Short mmCIF file of C-alpha atoms in Angstrom, two decimals:
data_model
loop_
_atom_site.label_atom_id
_atom_site.label_comp_id
_atom_site.label_asym_id
_atom_site.label_seq_id
_atom_site.Cartn_x
_atom_site.Cartn_y
_atom_site.Cartn_z
CA MET K 1 141.97 49.73 82.69
CA ARG K 2 142.71 53.40 83.37
CA LYS K 3 140.43 55.95 81.69
CA PRO K 4 142.07 58.75 79.69
CA LEU K 5 142.66 61.93 81.61
CA PHE K 6 140.45 63.99 79.26
CA THR K 7 137.56 61.60 79.93
CA LEU K 8 137.93 62.00 83.68
CA ALA K 9 138.14 65.76 83.26
CA ALA K 10 134.99 65.77 81.16
CA LEU K 11 133.17 63.67 83.74
CA ALA K 12 134.28 66.03 86.50
CA ILE K 13 133.07 69.08 84.56
CA GLY K 14 129.80 67.33 83.77
CA ALA K 15 129.28 66.49 87.42
CA ALA K 16 130.00 70.07 88.40
CA PHE K 17 127.42 71.33 85.94
CA ALA K 18 124.92 68.75 87.16
CA ILE K 19 125.31 70.04 90.70
CA ALA K 20 125.29 73.70 89.68
CA GLY K 21 122.52 73.25 87.10
CA PRO K 22 119.46 73.83 89.31
CA ALA K 23 121.03 76.85 91.00
CA HIS K 24 121.96 78.30 87.64
CA ALA K 25 118.45 77.69 86.29
CA GLN K 26 117.01 79.31 89.38
CA GLN K 27 118.84 82.52 88.55
CA LYS K 28 117.64 82.60 84.93
CA TYR K 29 115.13 85.43 85.17
CA GLN K 30 112.87 86.81 82.47
CA PRO K 31 113.70 90.33 81.26
CA GLU K 32 110.14 91.35 82.17
CA TYR K 33 107.18 89.84 84.05
CA ARG K 34 103.51 90.44 83.27
CA LEU K 35 101.26 91.75 86.05
CA SER K 36 97.50 91.66 85.50
CA THR K 37 94.92 93.96 87.13
CA VAL K 38 91.30 94.70 86.28
CA LEU K 39 91.53 98.44 86.94
CA GLY K 40 94.21 100.96 86.05
CA THR K 41 96.02 103.58 88.10
CA ALA K 42 93.01 105.91 88.31
CA PHE K 43 91.79 103.49 90.99
CA PRO K 44 93.33 102.20 94.26
CA TRP K 45 93.44 98.71 92.70
CA GLY K 46 95.68 99.82 89.84
CA LYS K 47 97.75 101.98 92.16
CA GLY K 48 98.38 98.88 94.28
CA GLY K 49 99.67 96.98 91.27
CA GLU K 50 101.86 99.88 90.17
CA ARG K 51 103.28 100.23 93.68
CA TRP K 52 104.05 96.51 93.89
CA ALA K 53 106.02 96.68 90.65
CA GLU K 54 107.99 99.69 91.93
CA LEU K 55 108.80 98.05 95.25
CA VAL K 56 109.84 94.76 93.65
CA LYS K 57 112.31 96.51 91.36
CA GLU K 58 113.68 98.44 94.32
CA LYS K 59 113.93 95.48 96.71
CA THR K 60 115.51 93.13 94.12
CA GLN K 61 117.96 95.79 92.87
CA GLY K 62 116.43 95.56 89.41
CA ARG K 63 116.69 91.79 89.04
CA ILE K 64 112.90 91.49 88.71
CA ASN K 65 111.14 93.94 86.40
CA ILE K 66 107.36 93.98 86.17
CA LYS K 67 105.08 95.53 83.58
CA MET K 68 101.44 96.05 84.54
CA TYR K 69 98.61 95.16 82.14
CA PRO K 70 95.36 96.78 83.40
CA GLY K 71 91.90 96.02 82.07
CA THR K 72 92.72 92.28 82.29
CA SER K 73 94.07 92.87 78.78
CA LEU K 74 96.11 89.64 78.90
CA VAL K 75 92.81 87.72 78.81
CA ALA K 76 90.94 90.08 76.45
CA GLY K 77 89.15 91.76 79.35
CA ASP K 78 87.48 88.58 80.62
CA GLN K 79 87.95 88.88 84.39
CA THR K 80 86.73 85.35 85.12
CA ARG K 81 89.54 83.85 82.97
CA GLU K 82 92.30 85.63 84.85
CA PHE K 83 92.98 82.98 87.51
CA THR K 84 93.18 80.18 84.95
CA ALA K 85 95.61 82.30 82.91
CA ILE K 86 97.82 82.75 85.99
CA ARG K 87 97.90 78.98 86.53
CA GLN K 88 98.76 78.41 82.86
CA GLY K 89 101.57 80.99 82.86
CA VAL K 90 99.90 83.45 80.49
CA ILE K 91 100.02 85.86 83.44
CA ASP K 92 103.06 85.94 85.76
CA LEU K 93 101.67 88.02 88.62
CA ALA K 94 98.31 89.55 89.47
CA VAL K 95 96.45 91.69 91.93
CA GLY K 96 93.05 90.08 91.63
CA SER K 97 89.58 90.13 93.10
CA SER K 98 88.16 87.34 95.25
CA ILE K 99 84.98 87.66 93.18
CA ASN K 100 86.64 87.14 89.81
CA TRP K 101 88.62 84.12 91.00
CA SER K 102 85.79 82.47 92.94
CA PRO K 103 84.66 80.25 90.01
CA GLN K 104 88.06 78.49 90.21
CA VAL K 105 88.59 78.69 94.00
CA LYS K 106 85.24 78.00 95.68
CA GLU K 107 86.46 79.20 99.10
CA LEU K 108 86.79 82.74 97.73
CA ASN K 109 83.00 82.96 97.57
CA LEU K 110 83.17 83.47 101.34
CA PHE K 111 83.74 87.20 100.93
CA SER K 112 80.69 87.54 98.68
CA LEU K 113 78.25 86.08 101.19
CA PRO K 114 75.62 88.82 101.60
CA PHE K 115 76.05 90.89 104.75
CA LEU K 116 78.78 88.68 106.27
CA GLN K 117 81.13 91.65 106.81
CA PRO K 118 79.46 94.62 108.53
CA ASP K 119 82.49 96.94 108.70
CA TYR K 120 86.20 97.40 107.99
CA ARG K 121 87.17 95.79 111.28
CA SER K 122 85.42 92.59 110.21
CA ALA K 123 87.28 92.64 106.89
CA ASP K 124 90.58 93.11 108.75
CA ALA K 125 89.71 90.25 111.10
CA LEU K 126 89.22 87.86 108.17
CA MET K 127 92.34 88.88 106.28
CA ALA K 128 94.60 88.80 109.35
CA GLY K 129 93.09 85.75 111.05
CA GLU K 130 92.92 82.00 110.57
CA THR K 131 90.30 82.51 107.84
CA GLY K 132 92.83 84.38 105.72
CA LYS K 133 95.39 81.62 106.15
CA LEU K 134 92.89 78.96 105.13
CA ILE K 135 91.96 80.98 102.03
CA PHE K 136 95.63 81.30 101.08
CA LYS K 137 96.04 77.51 101.43
CA ALA K 138 93.08 77.00 99.09
CA ILE K 139 94.67 79.28 96.50
CA GLU K 140 98.01 77.47 96.81
CA LYS K 141 96.29 74.12 96.21
CA ASN K 142 95.17 75.59 92.89
CA GLY K 143 98.75 76.19 91.77
CA VAL K 144 99.10 79.90 92.51
CA VAL K 145 101.24 81.50 95.23
CA PRO K 146 99.35 84.11 97.34
CA LEU K 147 101.45 86.74 99.10
CA ALA K 148 99.35 89.58 100.49
CA TRP K 149 95.91 91.14 100.80
CA GLY K 150 94.55 94.32 99.28
CA GLU K 151 91.03 95.70 99.06
CA ASN K 152 88.62 96.81 96.37
CA GLY K 153 86.11 97.86 99.02
CA PHE K 154 82.50 97.65 100.14
CA ARG K 155 80.24 97.41 97.11
CA GLU K 156 77.35 99.88 97.03
CA ILE K 157 74.42 99.79 94.63
CA SER K 158 73.42 102.49 92.13
CA ASN K 159 70.71 102.86 89.53
CA SER K 160 69.10 105.29 87.11
CA LYS K 161 65.45 104.87 88.12
CA ARG K 162 64.71 105.46 91.80
CA GLU K 163 65.92 105.54 95.35
CA ILE K 164 66.53 102.10 96.88
CA LYS K 165 65.74 101.94 100.58
CA THR K 166 64.10 98.51 100.84
CA PRO K 167 64.18 95.32 98.74
CA ALA K 168 60.81 96.26 97.26
CA ASP K 169 62.51 99.20 95.51
CA MET K 170 64.72 96.78 93.55
CA LYS K 171 61.85 94.71 92.19
CA GLY K 172 62.09 94.20 88.43
CA MET K 173 65.20 96.37 87.99
CA LYS K 174 68.03 95.11 85.79
CA PHE K 175 71.46 95.18 87.44
CA ARG K 176 74.85 94.46 85.97
CA VAL K 177 76.65 91.97 88.20
CA VAL K 178 80.04 90.27 87.99
CA GLY K 179 80.40 86.76 86.59
CA SER K 180 79.67 84.82 89.77
CA PRO K 181 76.55 82.68 90.28
CA LEU K 182 76.40 83.83 93.91
CA PHE K 183 75.66 87.39 92.74
CA ASN K 184 72.91 86.10 90.48
CA ASP K 185 71.34 84.34 93.45
CA THR K 186 71.66 87.38 95.73
CA PHE K 187 70.03 89.83 93.35
CA THR K 188 67.34 87.37 92.30
CA ALA K 189 66.46 86.85 95.98
CA LEU K 190 65.93 90.61 96.26
CA GLY K 191 63.48 90.66 93.33
CA ALA K 192 65.89 92.19 90.81
CA ASN K 193 66.99 90.91 87.39
CA PRO K 194 70.78 90.37 87.44
CA THR K 195 72.76 90.42 84.21
CA GLN K 196 76.32 89.13 84.22
CA MET K 197 78.84 91.07 82.13
CA SER K 198 82.45 92.15 82.24
CA TRP K 199 83.34 95.63 83.43
CA ALA K 200 84.37 96.52 79.88
CA ASP K 201 80.79 95.95 78.76
CA ALA K 202 79.10 97.46 81.82
CA GLN K 203 79.45 101.17 81.11
CA PRO K 204 78.04 101.03 77.55
CA ALA K 205 75.15 98.94 78.91
CA LEU K 206 74.44 101.53 81.61
CA ALA K 207 74.67 104.38 79.11
CA SER K 208 72.24 102.73 76.69
CA GLY K 209 69.80 101.71 79.42
CA ALA K 210 70.28 98.01 78.68
CA VAL K 211 70.72 97.69 82.45
CA ASP K 212 69.34 100.02 85.11
CA GLY K 213 72.05 99.76 87.73
CA GLN K 214 75.27 98.26 89.01
CA GLU K 215 77.17 97.63 92.25
CA ASN K 216 80.76 98.66 92.92
CA PRO K 217 82.95 100.35 95.53
CA ILE K 218 82.70 104.14 95.68
CA SER K 219 86.27 104.53 94.39
CA VAL K 220 85.12 102.76 91.21
CA PHE K 221 81.87 104.74 91.03
CA LEU K 222 83.87 107.99 91.07
CA GLY K 223 86.95 106.87 89.11
CA ALA K 224 84.87 105.42 86.29
CA LYS K 225 82.49 108.41 86.31
CA ILE K 226 79.47 106.13 86.64
CA SER K 227 77.24 109.09 87.50
CA ALA K 228 77.79 110.32 83.93
CA VAL K 229 75.95 107.27 82.53
CA GLY K 230 72.68 108.02 84.30
CA GLN K 231 73.42 106.55 87.73
CA LYS K 232 71.72 109.19 89.89
CA TYR K 233 70.68 107.06 92.87
CA LEU K 234 73.16 105.33 95.16
CA THR K 235 72.46 103.23 98.24
CA GLN K 236 75.06 102.68 100.94
CA TRP K 237 74.21 99.15 102.00
CA GLY K 238 77.70 97.61 102.31
CA TYR K 239 76.42 94.14 101.51
CA MET K 240 79.90 92.73 100.85
CA ASN K 241 83.54 93.79 100.90
CA ASP K 242 85.75 92.56 98.07
CA PRO K 243 89.36 91.84 99.07
CA LEU K 244 92.18 91.80 96.55
CA ILE K 245 94.97 89.23 96.55
CA PHE K 246 98.58 89.67 95.38
CA VAL K 247 99.72 86.44 93.71
CA VAL K 248 102.49 84.92 91.57
CA ASN K 249 102.43 82.00 89.13
CA ARG K 250 104.03 79.02 90.87
CA LYS K 251 106.67 78.27 88.21
CA VAL K 252 107.70 81.91 88.12
CA TRP K 253 107.90 81.96 91.92
CA GLU K 254 110.06 78.83 92.02
CA SER K 255 112.42 80.28 89.40
CA TRP K 256 113.46 83.05 91.80
CA SER K 257 116.05 82.79 94.55
CA LYS K 258 114.83 82.57 98.16
CA GLU K 259 116.16 86.08 98.71
CA ASP K 260 114.15 87.46 95.81
CA GLN K 261 111.05 85.50 96.82
CA GLU K 262 111.13 87.19 100.22
CA ALA K 263 111.74 90.57 98.57
CA VAL K 264 108.68 90.10 96.32
CA ARG K 265 106.59 88.97 99.31
CA ALA K 266 107.69 91.97 101.39
CA ALA K 267 106.91 94.28 98.46
CA ALA K 268 103.43 92.74 98.11
CA ILE K 269 102.67 93.14 101.82
CA GLN K 270 103.79 96.78 101.79
CA ALA K 271 101.92 97.58 98.56
CA GLY K 272 98.83 95.83 99.94
CA LYS K 273 98.81 97.90 103.12
CA GLU K 274 99.23 101.10 101.13
CA GLU K 275 96.48 100.06 98.71
CA ILE K 276 94.03 99.26 101.52
CA ALA K 277 94.65 102.67 103.10
CA LEU K 278 94.04 104.30 99.71
CA ALA K 279 90.86 102.25 99.11
CA ARG K 280 89.42 103.41 102.45
CA LYS K 281 90.46 107.04 102.21
CA GLY K 282 87.46 109.34 102.32
CA LEU K 283 85.12 106.53 103.34
CA SER K 284 85.93 105.61 106.93
CA GLY K 285 85.87 107.22 110.34
CA THR K 286 85.46 110.99 110.28
CA ASP K 287 86.80 111.19 106.72
CA ASN K 288 83.76 111.08 104.42
CA ALA K 289 85.23 113.16 101.59
CA LEU K 290 84.31 110.64 98.87
CA TRP K 291 80.67 110.55 99.94
CA LYS K 292 80.58 114.35 99.72
CA GLU K 293 82.13 114.08 96.26
CA VAL K 294 79.39 111.68 95.17
CA GLU K 295 76.64 113.98 96.45
CA ALA K 296 78.29 116.98 94.76
CA LEU K 297 77.71 115.21 91.43
CA GLY K 298 73.98 115.41 92.03
CA VAL K 299 73.67 111.79 93.08
CA LYS K 300 71.04 110.99 95.71
CA VAL K 301 72.71 108.92 98.47
CA THR K 302 70.41 106.71 100.55
CA ARG K 303 71.44 105.01 103.79
CA PRO K 304 68.98 102.34 104.95
CA GLY K 305 68.47 102.11 108.70
CA PRO K 306 68.98 98.92 110.78
CA ALA K 307 65.38 97.73 110.30
CA GLU K 308 65.58 98.25 106.53
CA LEU K 309 68.95 96.48 106.29
CA GLU K 310 67.40 93.60 108.22
CA GLU K 311 64.90 93.18 105.36
CA PHE K 312 67.75 92.78 102.87
CA LYS K 313 69.49 90.29 105.18
CA LYS K 314 66.35 88.24 105.71
CA LEU K 315 65.66 87.85 101.99
CA THR K 316 69.26 86.91 101.19
CA ARG K 317 69.71 84.49 104.10
CA PRO K 318 68.70 81.44 102.01
CA VAL K 319 71.44 82.43 99.53
CA TYR K 320 73.90 82.73 102.43
CA ASP K 321 72.97 79.27 103.71
CA LYS K 322 73.06 77.65 100.25
CA TRP K 323 76.49 79.03 99.42
CA SER K 324 77.92 78.23 102.85
CA LYS K 325 77.69 74.55 101.85
CA THR K 326 79.60 75.22 98.62
CA ILE K 327 82.27 77.27 100.38
CA GLY K 328 82.60 74.90 103.34
CA VAL K 329 80.49 75.20 106.48
CA ASP K 330 83.54 75.01 108.77
CA LEU K 331 85.26 77.86 106.94
CA VAL K 332 82.12 80.02 107.13
CA LYS K 333 81.78 79.30 110.86
CA LYS K 334 85.44 80.22 111.38
CA ALA K 335 84.86 83.51 109.56
CA GLU K 336 81.72 84.26 111.59
CA ALA K 337 83.59 83.57 114.84
CA GLU K 338 86.49 85.85 113.88
CA ILE K 339 84.09 88.63 112.96
CA ALA K 340 82.22 88.23 116.24
CA ALA K 341 85.52 88.28 118.17
CA ARG K 342 86.58 91.61 116.63
CA LYS K 343 84.39 93.42 119.15
#
């Protein structure tokens, strides 16, 4: 029995839509995407996020528009909830810290191992080498698409009480640390009393004397005016360098065309390179302008010598060894080998 012509036509149209459906859905973009950062545009971190949004709009001819939400405001300022919110789709894109995401991605604790990275060349070796690729695979396994590296910087320690030149100087002092158990272990090993709190809570705590000190990159120390809340002693010990990672929620990523995916990736890589250069400006090579700026604020800057740094390393080595097992011994060995090879 022959089917009516209108039925055949309807089937043909339905088949056409079935074939075109996924491609059509792929092109259904949101009017605006939410980008999360911890810090705003007064800091290299926030500048990196802002630059990524600009470059994405430019490279996609306006098809993808991004609005930045600094202060991790999409998760009420709780930095440690950011990665979970990206996975859940509360956040579409982020430029995030390896520290803040380490509770969800254990491999990210690698970068917080005390005194693993002695200089910028070691940081570059990890980000550009096999270690960086393995870290990106670990992030992808957790449902988030990593695209590029940035940098928050080497974290230096400040306090309101006294000069810190050896671990003995830290004994009994209260320090604000980020919400990672590794930091608790590191500061406890050095005889200090670590207190975990978000950055939003840190400055009032410093101002009131609830905590004596904190640790952060110099760009944050200056940008957040930490010297104004009694932090008059700063030690350049470079015990860890905190990379940033440019990521996209997987569902959002898969909703974009291949062309736009590559445009967003290229924008992230470019923004990341620019952000790293900005994060290191005034701190590397012959350019020490930021250190001069710190000293001009009346802050006493202390630089422990090799023998003194060795004391810090010796006391934190058990922490290093303990956390290497959590991170993955093979990954830590790979990182150590790439750092050694940089020379």
